[in-house]
Each structure stands twice: as C-alpha cells, then as structure tokens.
Amino acid sequence: VKANKTEIAIIQTDEVVKPQTTLFRLHNSVPTDYDNVTIIEFELGEEANVLLTVINSKGEILETLVNELMDSGVYKVNFKSREKIVTGEFTYKLEVKSISGVKNMFAVK
C-alpha cells in the first residue's frame, strides 16, 4: 500500500471575527512541533471559491491545498508534505475572486 504523500486537514473554527477586508484575510503560517506540520490560517468574509497553493522560488506550484467553494468563516489548514517540499523558504498563495494574498513560510524536512 502506497501512503499518501501529502497530508492536509482543513478545519473551520467557531471564531466570529471580521476580516480586515470584506473578502479575505491571510495570516502568517505557524510551524508546529508535531512532525513538521505547518498551520495556514485564513478568514473569508463571504462565500467564495478558494484556491490555496504552495509555490517554490521558481514560481512553480508544488501543492494545491484548497480548491473549492467555501462558506465565510475562519479556516486553519494543517499542511505536511513528505515528498515535494524540501528545506527552504516557500510562498503560499490564497486566491479569492481574482484577488490574491501571498505569505512566505519556511519548511524543514
């Protein structure tokens, strides 16, 4: 049995917050002590199609973490990659209604 190379968990929290914009807010990633998992948090001000990707320094998409219609609210994506991500700095990009936000994260394999 071949194991899934990427583990992703998306959690909608019960927090009630108002994003700084009416569309979305992207937070800084938070590394965890648990097996190199990184948490990416974002807020949606309204229901929208969401695309969340991890991109290398060459602009290549390494992972698509979210690509779906989502309700408004606060979300946390637990991201762990075993194959495509090596140690280094990467960018994660959130696209909502043709508007994007980008942040950097540091990955350790």
Short mmCIF file of N, CA and C in Angstrom, two decimals:
data_model
loop_
_atom_site.label_atom_id
_atom_site.label_comp_id
_atom_site.label_asym_id
_atom_site.label_seq_id
_atom_site.Cartn_x
_atom_site.Cartn_y
_atom_site.Cartn_z
N VAL A 1 0.86 -1.18 0.00
CA VAL A 1 0.00 0.00 0.00
C VAL A 1 0.89 1.23 0.00
N LYS A 2 0.67 2.10 -0.95
CA LYS A 2 1.46 3.33 -1.05
C LYS A 2 0.78 4.42 -0.24
N ALA A 3 1.52 5.07 0.64
CA ALA A 3 0.97 6.11 1.51
C ALA A 3 0.79 7.40 0.74
N ASN A 4 -0.22 8.15 1.09
CA ASN A 4 -0.46 9.48 0.53
C ASN A 4 0.74 10.36 0.86
N LYS A 5 1.27 11.05 -0.12
CA LYS A 5 2.49 11.84 0.08
C LYS A 5 2.23 13.15 0.80
N THR A 6 1.02 13.70 0.68
CA THR A 6 0.70 14.97 1.30
C THR A 6 -0.48 14.79 2.24
N GLU A 7 -0.35 15.32 3.44
CA GLU A 7 -1.44 15.26 4.40
C GLU A 7 -1.96 16.66 4.62
N ILE A 8 -3.26 16.85 4.41
CA ILE A 8 -3.87 18.16 4.55
C ILE A 8 -5.13 18.01 5.39
N ALA A 9 -5.30 18.85 6.37
CA ALA A 9 -6.54 18.88 7.16
C ALA A 9 -7.05 20.31 7.16
N ILE A 10 -8.32 20.49 6.83
CA ILE A 10 -8.93 21.82 6.81
C ILE A 10 -9.96 21.85 7.94
N ILE A 11 -9.84 22.83 8.80
CA ILE A 11 -10.71 22.94 9.96
C ILE A 11 -11.36 24.31 9.97
N GLN A 12 -12.70 24.35 10.03
CA GLN A 12 -13.38 25.63 10.18
C GLN A 12 -13.61 25.83 11.67
N THR A 13 -13.14 26.95 12.18
CA THR A 13 -13.28 27.21 13.61
C THR A 13 -14.60 27.89 13.89
N ASP A 14 -14.96 27.99 15.17
CA ASP A 14 -16.19 28.65 15.59
C ASP A 14 -15.98 30.12 15.89
N GLU A 15 -14.77 30.63 15.64
CA GLU A 15 -14.47 32.03 15.94
C GLU A 15 -15.33 32.95 15.09
N VAL A 16 -15.79 34.03 15.67
CA VAL A 16 -16.53 35.04 14.94
C VAL A 16 -15.64 36.28 14.89
N VAL A 17 -15.14 36.56 13.70
CA VAL A 17 -14.27 37.71 13.53
C VAL A 17 -14.66 38.44 12.26
N LYS A 18 -14.28 39.70 12.19
CA LYS A 18 -14.49 40.46 10.98
C LYS A 18 -13.14 40.62 10.29
N PRO A 19 -13.01 40.08 9.07
CA PRO A 19 -11.75 40.26 8.35
C PRO A 19 -11.48 41.75 8.09
N GLN A 20 -10.21 42.09 7.92
CA GLN A 20 -9.86 43.48 7.64
C GLN A 20 -10.45 43.93 6.32
N THR A 21 -10.58 43.02 5.36
CA THR A 21 -11.27 43.32 4.13
C THR A 21 -12.57 42.55 4.16
N THR A 22 -13.47 42.88 3.29
CA THR A 22 -14.74 42.16 3.26
C THR A 22 -14.59 40.81 2.58
N LEU A 23 -13.50 40.58 1.86
CA LEU A 23 -13.34 39.35 1.11
C LEU A 23 -12.56 38.28 1.86
N PHE A 24 -11.29 38.58 2.25
CA PHE A 24 -10.49 37.59 2.97
C PHE A 24 -9.35 38.23 3.72
N ARG A 25 -8.77 37.43 4.62
CA ARG A 25 -7.55 37.82 5.35
C ARG A 25 -6.68 36.59 5.46
N LEU A 26 -5.42 36.71 5.08
CA LEU A 26 -4.47 35.61 5.13
C LEU A 26 -3.49 35.87 6.27
N HIS A 27 -3.34 34.90 7.16
CA HIS A 27 -2.44 35.04 8.31
C HIS A 27 -1.07 34.43 8.02
N ASN A 28 -0.09 34.75 8.87
CA ASN A 28 1.22 34.12 8.78
C ASN A 28 1.10 32.64 9.15
N SER A 29 1.91 31.81 8.53
CA SER A 29 1.90 30.39 8.86
C SER A 29 2.53 30.18 10.23
N VAL A 30 2.13 29.09 10.88
CA VAL A 30 2.64 28.78 12.21
C VAL A 30 3.18 27.36 12.20
N PRO A 31 4.50 27.19 12.36
CA PRO A 31 5.04 25.83 12.43
C PRO A 31 4.64 25.18 13.75
N THR A 32 4.53 23.87 13.73
CA THR A 32 4.20 23.13 14.95
C THR A 32 5.34 22.19 15.29
N ASP A 33 5.32 21.68 16.49
CA ASP A 33 6.32 20.70 16.90
C ASP A 33 5.94 19.30 16.45
N TYR A 34 4.72 19.16 15.94
CA TYR A 34 4.21 17.84 15.57
C TYR A 34 4.63 17.48 14.15
N ASP A 35 5.67 16.70 14.00
CA ASP A 35 6.05 16.07 12.73
C ASP A 35 6.08 17.03 11.55
N ASN A 36 6.65 18.22 11.75
CA ASN A 36 6.83 19.21 10.68
C ASN A 36 5.53 19.67 10.03
N VAL A 37 4.47 19.79 10.78
CA VAL A 37 3.20 20.30 10.27
C VAL A 37 3.21 21.82 10.39
N THR A 38 2.74 22.49 9.35
CA THR A 38 2.60 23.94 9.34
C THR A 38 1.12 24.28 9.26
N ILE A 39 0.67 25.24 10.07
CA ILE A 39 -0.72 25.65 10.05
C ILE A 39 -0.83 26.96 9.28
N ILE A 40 -1.71 26.97 8.28
CA ILE A 40 -2.01 28.17 7.49
C ILE A 40 -3.44 28.57 7.82
N GLU A 41 -3.62 29.79 8.33
CA GLU A 41 -4.95 30.25 8.72
C GLU A 41 -5.40 31.38 7.81
N PHE A 42 -6.67 31.35 7.44
CA PHE A 42 -7.25 32.45 6.67
C PHE A 42 -8.71 32.64 7.06
N GLU A 43 -9.21 33.83 6.77
CA GLU A 43 -10.60 34.19 7.06
C GLU A 43 -11.29 34.59 5.76
N LEU A 44 -12.52 34.16 5.60
CA LEU A 44 -13.34 34.57 4.46
C LEU A 44 -14.49 35.43 4.96
N GLY A 45 -14.70 36.56 4.32
CA GLY A 45 -15.79 37.44 4.69
C GLY A 45 -17.10 37.07 4.03
N GLU A 46 -17.05 36.21 3.02
CA GLU A 46 -18.24 35.78 2.32
C GLU A 46 -17.95 34.45 1.63
N GLU A 47 -19.00 33.76 1.22
CA GLU A 47 -18.83 32.51 0.48
C GLU A 47 -18.10 32.79 -0.83
N ALA A 48 -17.11 31.96 -1.15
CA ALA A 48 -16.34 32.19 -2.37
C ALA A 48 -15.58 30.93 -2.76
N ASN A 49 -15.18 30.89 -4.03
CA ASN A 49 -14.26 29.85 -4.48
C ASN A 49 -12.88 30.22 -3.98
N VAL A 50 -12.19 29.25 -3.39
CA VAL A 50 -10.89 29.49 -2.76
C VAL A 50 -9.85 28.58 -3.39
N LEU A 51 -8.70 29.16 -3.71
CA LEU A 51 -7.55 28.39 -4.18
C LEU A 51 -6.37 28.74 -3.29
N LEU A 52 -5.82 27.74 -2.59
CA LEU A 52 -4.66 27.92 -1.72
C LEU A 52 -3.57 26.99 -2.21
N THR A 53 -2.43 27.58 -2.61
CA THR A 53 -1.33 26.80 -3.17
C THR A 53 -0.01 27.10 -2.46
N VAL A 54 0.92 26.16 -2.57
CA VAL A 54 2.29 26.34 -2.10
C VAL A 54 3.17 26.42 -3.34
N ILE A 55 4.02 27.47 -3.40
CA ILE A 55 4.80 27.77 -4.59
C ILE A 55 6.27 27.85 -4.23
N ASN A 56 7.14 27.33 -5.10
CA ASN A 56 8.58 27.41 -4.86
C ASN A 56 9.14 28.73 -5.40
N SER A 57 10.44 28.93 -5.25
CA SER A 57 11.08 30.19 -5.65
C SER A 57 11.08 30.39 -7.16
N LYS A 58 10.83 29.34 -7.93
CA LYS A 58 10.75 29.45 -9.40
C LYS A 58 9.33 29.78 -9.87
N GLY A 59 8.39 29.88 -8.92
CA GLY A 59 7.01 30.18 -9.29
C GLY A 59 6.19 28.95 -9.63
N GLU A 60 6.75 27.77 -9.39
CA GLU A 60 6.05 26.52 -9.70
C GLU A 60 5.15 26.12 -8.53
N ILE A 61 3.93 25.70 -8.84
CA ILE A 61 3.02 25.23 -7.81
C ILE A 61 3.45 23.83 -7.38
N LEU A 62 3.78 23.70 -6.09
CA LEU A 62 4.20 22.40 -5.56
C LEU A 62 3.02 21.61 -5.01
N GLU A 63 2.08 22.31 -4.39
CA GLU A 63 0.91 21.66 -3.79
C GLU A 63 -0.30 22.58 -3.93
N THR A 64 -1.44 22.00 -4.22
CA THR A 64 -2.71 22.71 -4.13
C THR A 64 -3.38 22.21 -2.87
N LEU A 65 -3.52 23.08 -1.89
CA LEU A 65 -4.07 22.70 -0.59
C LEU A 65 -5.58 22.79 -0.54
N VAL A 66 -6.13 23.82 -1.19
CA VAL A 66 -7.58 24.02 -1.23
C VAL A 66 -7.94 24.50 -2.62
N ASN A 67 -9.01 23.93 -3.17
CA ASN A 67 -9.55 24.38 -4.45
C ASN A 67 -11.04 24.05 -4.43
N GLU A 68 -11.81 24.89 -3.72
CA GLU A 68 -13.23 24.58 -3.56
C GLU A 68 -14.02 25.80 -3.11
N LEU A 69 -15.34 25.69 -3.21
CA LEU A 69 -16.25 26.71 -2.71
C LEU A 69 -16.33 26.57 -1.19
N MET A 70 -16.12 27.69 -0.47
CA MET A 70 -16.12 27.65 0.99
C MET A 70 -17.03 28.74 1.53
N ASP A 71 -17.67 28.46 2.68
CA ASP A 71 -18.51 29.44 3.37
C ASP A 71 -17.63 30.49 4.04
N SER A 72 -18.23 31.61 4.44
CA SER A 72 -17.49 32.60 5.20
C SER A 72 -17.12 32.00 6.55
N GLY A 73 -16.01 32.47 7.12
CA GLY A 73 -15.56 31.96 8.40
C GLY A 73 -14.06 31.92 8.49
N VAL A 74 -13.56 31.33 9.57
CA VAL A 74 -12.13 31.21 9.84
C VAL A 74 -11.73 29.77 9.57
N TYR A 75 -10.64 29.58 8.84
CA TYR A 75 -10.17 28.24 8.49
C TYR A 75 -8.70 28.07 8.86
N LYS A 76 -8.35 26.88 9.26
CA LYS A 76 -6.96 26.50 9.51
C LYS A 76 -6.66 25.27 8.67
N VAL A 77 -5.59 25.35 7.90
CA VAL A 77 -5.16 24.24 7.06
C VAL A 77 -3.88 23.68 7.67
N ASN A 78 -3.91 22.43 8.09
CA ASN A 78 -2.72 21.75 8.60
C ASN A 78 -2.02 21.13 7.41
N PHE A 79 -0.84 21.62 7.09
CA PHE A 79 -0.13 21.19 5.90
C PHE A 79 1.14 20.44 6.26
N LYS A 80 1.29 19.28 5.64
CA LYS A 80 2.51 18.48 5.81
C LYS A 80 2.81 17.80 4.48
N SER A 81 3.99 18.03 3.95
CA SER A 81 4.37 17.38 2.71
C SER A 81 5.59 16.52 2.95
N ARG A 82 5.59 15.37 2.34
CA ARG A 82 6.68 14.43 2.55
C ARG A 82 7.61 14.30 1.36
N GLU A 83 7.17 14.72 0.18
CA GLU A 83 7.97 14.43 -1.00
C GLU A 83 8.46 15.67 -1.74
N LYS A 84 7.57 16.59 -2.10
CA LYS A 84 7.92 17.70 -2.97
C LYS A 84 8.59 18.86 -2.25
N ILE A 85 8.35 19.00 -0.96
CA ILE A 85 8.90 20.13 -0.21
C ILE A 85 10.19 19.71 0.46
N VAL A 86 11.23 20.46 0.22
CA VAL A 86 12.50 20.25 0.91
C VAL A 86 12.73 21.47 1.79
N THR A 87 13.78 21.44 2.56
CA THR A 87 14.06 22.57 3.43
C THR A 87 14.26 23.84 2.61
N GLY A 88 13.64 24.92 3.06
CA GLY A 88 13.81 26.20 2.39
C GLY A 88 12.61 27.10 2.59
N GLU A 89 12.65 28.26 1.93
CA GLU A 89 11.57 29.22 2.03
C GLU A 89 10.63 29.04 0.84
N PHE A 90 9.34 29.06 1.14
CA PHE A 90 8.32 28.89 0.12
C PHE A 90 7.26 29.95 0.28
N THR A 91 6.41 30.08 -0.70
CA THR A 91 5.31 31.03 -0.67
C THR A 91 4.01 30.25 -0.69
N TYR A 92 3.05 30.69 0.11
CA TYR A 92 1.71 30.15 -0.04
C TYR A 92 0.82 31.29 -0.49
N LYS A 93 -0.09 30.96 -1.41
CA LYS A 93 -0.89 31.97 -2.08
C LYS A 93 -2.36 31.62 -1.95
N LEU A 94 -3.16 32.58 -1.51
CA LEU A 94 -4.60 32.43 -1.38
C LEU A 94 -5.24 33.29 -2.45
N GLU A 95 -6.06 32.67 -3.30
CA GLU A 95 -6.77 33.40 -4.35
C GLU A 95 -8.27 33.28 -4.11
N VAL A 96 -8.93 34.44 -4.04
CA VAL A 96 -10.37 34.51 -3.83
C VAL A 96 -10.91 35.58 -4.78
N LYS A 97 -11.80 35.18 -5.67
CA LYS A 97 -12.43 36.11 -6.62
C LYS A 97 -11.41 36.98 -7.35
N SER A 98 -10.41 36.36 -7.93
CA SER A 98 -9.37 37.04 -8.72
C SER A 98 -8.49 37.98 -7.91
N ILE A 99 -8.57 37.93 -6.59
CA ILE A 99 -7.69 38.71 -5.72
C ILE A 99 -6.83 37.71 -4.96
N SER A 100 -5.54 38.02 -4.83
CA SER A 100 -4.67 37.06 -4.15
C SER A 100 -3.88 37.73 -3.03
N GLY A 101 -3.53 36.90 -2.07
CA GLY A 101 -2.66 37.30 -0.98
C GLY A 101 -1.55 36.27 -0.88
N VAL A 102 -0.34 36.70 -0.61
CA VAL A 102 0.78 35.77 -0.51
C VAL A 102 1.54 35.99 0.79
N LYS A 103 2.09 34.92 1.31
CA LYS A 103 2.91 34.96 2.51
C LYS A 103 4.05 33.95 2.31
N ASN A 104 5.13 34.16 3.03
CA ASN A 104 6.25 33.22 2.99
C ASN A 104 6.20 32.29 4.19
N MET A 105 6.71 31.09 3.99
CA MET A 105 6.86 30.14 5.09
C MET A 105 8.18 29.43 4.92
N PHE A 106 8.69 28.90 6.01
CA PHE A 106 9.94 28.16 5.98
C PHE A 106 9.62 26.70 6.25
N ALA A 107 10.09 25.83 5.36
CA ALA A 107 9.82 24.39 5.52
C ALA A 107 11.09 23.67 5.91
N VAL A 108 10.95 22.70 6.81
CA VAL A 108 12.05 21.85 7.22
C VAL A 108 11.62 20.43 7.00
N LYS A 109 12.44 19.68 6.29
CA LYS A 109 12.09 18.28 6.01
C LYS A 109 12.82 17.37 6.95
#
